[in-house]
Coordinates of C-alpha atoms in Angstrom, one line a residue:
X1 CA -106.5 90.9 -1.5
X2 CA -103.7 91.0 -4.2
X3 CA -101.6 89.5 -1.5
X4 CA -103.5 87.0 -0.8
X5 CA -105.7 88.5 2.3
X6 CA -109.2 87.4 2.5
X7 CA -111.9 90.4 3.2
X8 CA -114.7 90.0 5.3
X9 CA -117.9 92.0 5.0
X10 CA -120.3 91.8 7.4
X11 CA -122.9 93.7 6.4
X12 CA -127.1 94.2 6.0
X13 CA -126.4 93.6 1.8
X14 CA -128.3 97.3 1.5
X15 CA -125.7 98.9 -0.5
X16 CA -123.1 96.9 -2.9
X17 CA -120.2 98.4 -2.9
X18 CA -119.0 99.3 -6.4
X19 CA -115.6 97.3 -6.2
X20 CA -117.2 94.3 -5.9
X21 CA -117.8 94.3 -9.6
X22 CA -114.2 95.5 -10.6
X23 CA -112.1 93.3 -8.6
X24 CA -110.1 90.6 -9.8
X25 CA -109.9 88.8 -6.0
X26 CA -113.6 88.6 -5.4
X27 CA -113.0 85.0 -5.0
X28 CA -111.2 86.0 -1.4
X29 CA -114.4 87.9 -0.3
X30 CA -116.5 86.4 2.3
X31 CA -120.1 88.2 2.5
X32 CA -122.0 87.2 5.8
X33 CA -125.3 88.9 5.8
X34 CA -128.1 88.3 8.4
X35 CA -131.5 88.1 6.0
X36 CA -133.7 87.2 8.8
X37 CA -137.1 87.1 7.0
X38 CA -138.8 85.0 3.9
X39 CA -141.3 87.5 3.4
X40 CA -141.4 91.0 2.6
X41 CA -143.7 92.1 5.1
X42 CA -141.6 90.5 8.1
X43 CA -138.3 92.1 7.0
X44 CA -140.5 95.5 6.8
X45 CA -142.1 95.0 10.5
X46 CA -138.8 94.0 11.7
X47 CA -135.8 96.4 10.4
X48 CA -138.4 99.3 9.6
X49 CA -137.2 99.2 5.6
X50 CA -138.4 97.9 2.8
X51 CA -134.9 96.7 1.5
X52 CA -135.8 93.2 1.4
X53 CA -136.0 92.7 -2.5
X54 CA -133.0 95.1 -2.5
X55 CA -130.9 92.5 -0.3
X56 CA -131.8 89.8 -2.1
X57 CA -130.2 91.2 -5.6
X58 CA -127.2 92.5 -4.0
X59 CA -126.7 89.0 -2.4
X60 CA -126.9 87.5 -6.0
X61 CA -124.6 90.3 -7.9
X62 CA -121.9 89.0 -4.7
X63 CA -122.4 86.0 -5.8
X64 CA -122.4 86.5 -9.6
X65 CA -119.3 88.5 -9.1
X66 CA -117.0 84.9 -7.6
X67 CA -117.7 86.0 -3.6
X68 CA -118.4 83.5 -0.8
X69 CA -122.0 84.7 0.2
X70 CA -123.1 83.0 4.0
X71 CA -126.5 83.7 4.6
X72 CA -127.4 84.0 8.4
X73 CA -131.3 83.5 10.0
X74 CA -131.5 84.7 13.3
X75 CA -134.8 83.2 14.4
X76 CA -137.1 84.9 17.1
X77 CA -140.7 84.9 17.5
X78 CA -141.8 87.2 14.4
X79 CA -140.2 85.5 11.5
X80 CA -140.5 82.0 12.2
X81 CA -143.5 81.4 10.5
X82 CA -143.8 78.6 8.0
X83 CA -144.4 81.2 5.1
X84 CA -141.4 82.9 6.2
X85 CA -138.8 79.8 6.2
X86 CA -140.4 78.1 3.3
X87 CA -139.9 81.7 1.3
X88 CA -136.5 82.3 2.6
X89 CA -135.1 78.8 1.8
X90 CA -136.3 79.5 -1.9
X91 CA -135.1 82.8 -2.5
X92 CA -131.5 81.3 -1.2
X93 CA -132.2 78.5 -3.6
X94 CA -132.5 81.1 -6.6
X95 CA -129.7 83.2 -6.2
X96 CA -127.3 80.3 -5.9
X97 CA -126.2 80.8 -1.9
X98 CA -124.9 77.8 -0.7
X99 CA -124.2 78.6 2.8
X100 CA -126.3 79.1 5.9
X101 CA -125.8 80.0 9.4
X102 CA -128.9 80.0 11.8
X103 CA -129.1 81.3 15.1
X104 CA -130.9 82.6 18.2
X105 CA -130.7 86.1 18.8
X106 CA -128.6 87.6 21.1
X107 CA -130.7 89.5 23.2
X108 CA -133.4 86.5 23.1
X109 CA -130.3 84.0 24.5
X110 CA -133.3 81.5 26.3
X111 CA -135.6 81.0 23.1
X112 CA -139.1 79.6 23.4
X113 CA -140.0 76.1 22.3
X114 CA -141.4 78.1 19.3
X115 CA -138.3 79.4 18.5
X116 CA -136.2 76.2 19.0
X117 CA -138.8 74.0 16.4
X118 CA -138.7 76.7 13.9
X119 CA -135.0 76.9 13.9
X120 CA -134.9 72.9 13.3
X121 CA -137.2 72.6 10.7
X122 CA -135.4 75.9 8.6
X123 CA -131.8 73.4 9.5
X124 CA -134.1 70.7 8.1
X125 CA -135.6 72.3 5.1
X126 CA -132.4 74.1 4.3
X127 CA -130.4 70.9 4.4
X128 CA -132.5 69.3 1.9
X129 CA -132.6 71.4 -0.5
X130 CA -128.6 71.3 -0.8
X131 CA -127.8 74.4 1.2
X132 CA -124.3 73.8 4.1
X133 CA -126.0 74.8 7.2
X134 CA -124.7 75.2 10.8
X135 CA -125.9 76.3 14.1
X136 CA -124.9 79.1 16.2
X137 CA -123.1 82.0 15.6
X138 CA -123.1 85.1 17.7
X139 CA -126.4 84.2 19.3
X140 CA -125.6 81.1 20.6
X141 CA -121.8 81.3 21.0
X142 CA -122.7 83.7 23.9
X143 CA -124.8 81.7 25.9
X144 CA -124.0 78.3 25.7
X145 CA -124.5 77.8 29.7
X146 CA -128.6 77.5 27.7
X147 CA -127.4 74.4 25.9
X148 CA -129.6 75.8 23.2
X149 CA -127.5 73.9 20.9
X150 CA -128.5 70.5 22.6
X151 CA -132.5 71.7 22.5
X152 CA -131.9 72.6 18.5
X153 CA -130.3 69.0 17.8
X154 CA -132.7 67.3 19.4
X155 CA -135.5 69.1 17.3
X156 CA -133.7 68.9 14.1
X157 CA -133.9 65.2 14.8
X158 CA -137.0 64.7 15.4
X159 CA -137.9 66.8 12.5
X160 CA -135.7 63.7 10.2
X161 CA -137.5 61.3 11.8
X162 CA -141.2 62.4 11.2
X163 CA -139.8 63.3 7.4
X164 CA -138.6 60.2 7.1
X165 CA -142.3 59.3 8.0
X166 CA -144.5 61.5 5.8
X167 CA -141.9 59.8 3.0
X168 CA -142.8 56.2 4.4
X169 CA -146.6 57.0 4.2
X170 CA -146.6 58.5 0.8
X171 CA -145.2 55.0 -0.7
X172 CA -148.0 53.3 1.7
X173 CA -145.6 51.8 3.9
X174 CA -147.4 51.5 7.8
X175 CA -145.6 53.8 9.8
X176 CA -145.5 53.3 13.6
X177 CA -144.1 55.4 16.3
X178 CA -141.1 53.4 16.1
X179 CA -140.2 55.0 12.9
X180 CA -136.7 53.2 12.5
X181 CA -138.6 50.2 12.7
X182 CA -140.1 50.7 9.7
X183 CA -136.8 51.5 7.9
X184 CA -135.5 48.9 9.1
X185 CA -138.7 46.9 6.9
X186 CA -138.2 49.1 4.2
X187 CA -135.0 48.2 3.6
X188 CA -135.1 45.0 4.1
X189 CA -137.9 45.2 1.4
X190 CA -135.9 47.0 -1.1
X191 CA -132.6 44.3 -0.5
X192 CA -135.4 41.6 -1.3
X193 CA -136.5 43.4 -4.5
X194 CA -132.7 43.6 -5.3
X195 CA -131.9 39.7 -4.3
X196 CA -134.8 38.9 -6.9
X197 CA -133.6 41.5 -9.7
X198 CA -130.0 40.0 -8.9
X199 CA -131.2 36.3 -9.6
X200 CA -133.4 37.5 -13.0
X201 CA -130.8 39.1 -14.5
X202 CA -128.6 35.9 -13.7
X203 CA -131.8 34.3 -15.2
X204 CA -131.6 36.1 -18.4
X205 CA -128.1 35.8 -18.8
X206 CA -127.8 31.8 -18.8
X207 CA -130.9 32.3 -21.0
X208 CA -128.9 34.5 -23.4
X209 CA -125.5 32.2 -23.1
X210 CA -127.8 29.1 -24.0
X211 CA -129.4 31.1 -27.3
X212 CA -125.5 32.4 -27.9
X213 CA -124.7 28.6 -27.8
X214 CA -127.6 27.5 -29.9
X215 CA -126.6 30.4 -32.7
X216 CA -122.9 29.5 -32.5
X217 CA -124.3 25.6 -33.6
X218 CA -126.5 26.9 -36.3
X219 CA -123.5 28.8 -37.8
X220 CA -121.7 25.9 -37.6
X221 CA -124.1 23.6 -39.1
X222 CA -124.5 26.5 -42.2
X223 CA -120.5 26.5 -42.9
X224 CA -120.4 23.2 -42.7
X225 CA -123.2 23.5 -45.7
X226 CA -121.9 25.9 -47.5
X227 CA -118.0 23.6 -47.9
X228 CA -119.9 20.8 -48.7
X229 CA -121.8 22.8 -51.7
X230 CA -118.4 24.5 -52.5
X231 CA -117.3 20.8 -52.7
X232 CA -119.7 19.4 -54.9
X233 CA -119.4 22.3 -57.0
X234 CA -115.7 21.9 -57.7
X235 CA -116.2 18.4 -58.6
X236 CA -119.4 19.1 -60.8
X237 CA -116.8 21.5 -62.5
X238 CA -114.2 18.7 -63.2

């Protein structure tokens, strides 16, 4: 790394190793660790350790130490609860990753329906929250003749559309089943509001050029005052 060589660790996040805090080229270490669970009681059932906690803060000392940290989710059928996404997205949140790779797993390479929804709405959730998210990694990348990849879009776009829908509802906007539709009126809407914002402030401003005028003649009018009494008091004097 003093050369300029960038390390990769691929790794569980277990152990940490000691360098990591000692180096001066952390910045060219890349940490790629596969989390797989939100909840501590899914990482137990699934890796048969309770390290999850553990992970977590060795994660965050990588990152506190200037490393790259990717997170990786491979989703399968026991940690794709909502509980589980929702829990991993905010613990990814508060150690400052900013990276994410989701994926199937490779010995799953035909996931469920299940398994394709959850892995749009973590993409989805992720995404939102600020996080860089891509799909497919080792999972995928192995058995693309699936077109898993095409079944995940699809999902993650429906997912955008029905959020785009609870957001419409929650302002009291009708929603349809054409969803766009209803962008389409809500923007329309706001570019309204904005026309007629546009023309009060237009409004306001010959109102304020017309009282700038009127001040402008009431100084006047007061100079011309005060010269004449400066006038009459010179000639008063004499």
């Amino acid at each position: 790394m003093a050369r300029g060589a960038t390390h990769y660790v691929h790794s569980n996040g277990v152990r940490l190793p000691k360098l990591i805090g000692q180096t001066a080229y952390a910045d060219r270490t890349h940490v790629i660790c596969s989390v797989d669970a939100g909840l501590a009681d899914t990482y137990r059932k699934m890796k048969n350790r309770d390290y999850l906690e553990r992970v977590w803060n060795n994660l965050s000392a990588y990152i506190a130490a200037g490393c790259r940290v990717t997170l990786k989710y491979i989703v399968r059928e026991d940690n794709l609860s909502e509980a589980d996404l929702d829990a991993f997205v905010a613990r990814a949140l508060a150690i400052g990753a900013r990276h994410l790779i989701v994926d199937i797993d490779y010995d799953f390479p035909d996931p469920t329906p299940d398994v394709v929804l959850a892995i749009a709405r973590l993409w989805h959730r992720a995404s939102r929250a600020g996080l860089e998210v891509s799909y497919g990694f080792t999972g995928d990348n192995f058995a693309v003749e699936n077109k898993v990849g095409d079944r995940v879009r699809a999902a993650f776009e429906r997912e955008q559309l029905q959020a785009i829908g609870r957001t419409l509802r929650c302002e009291n906007y009708a929603v349809t089943d054409c969803v766009d539709r209803a962008v389409d009126d809500l923007v329309s809407t706001l570019h309204a509001h904005c026309d007629a914002k546009d023309a009060a402030i237009h409004a306001l401003h010959d109102e304020l050029a017309l009282l700038k005028a009127h001040c402008d003649a009431k100084d006047a009018a007061i100079g011309s005052l005060h010269n004449a009494l400066q006038q009459r008091h010179a000639l008063s004097w004499y």
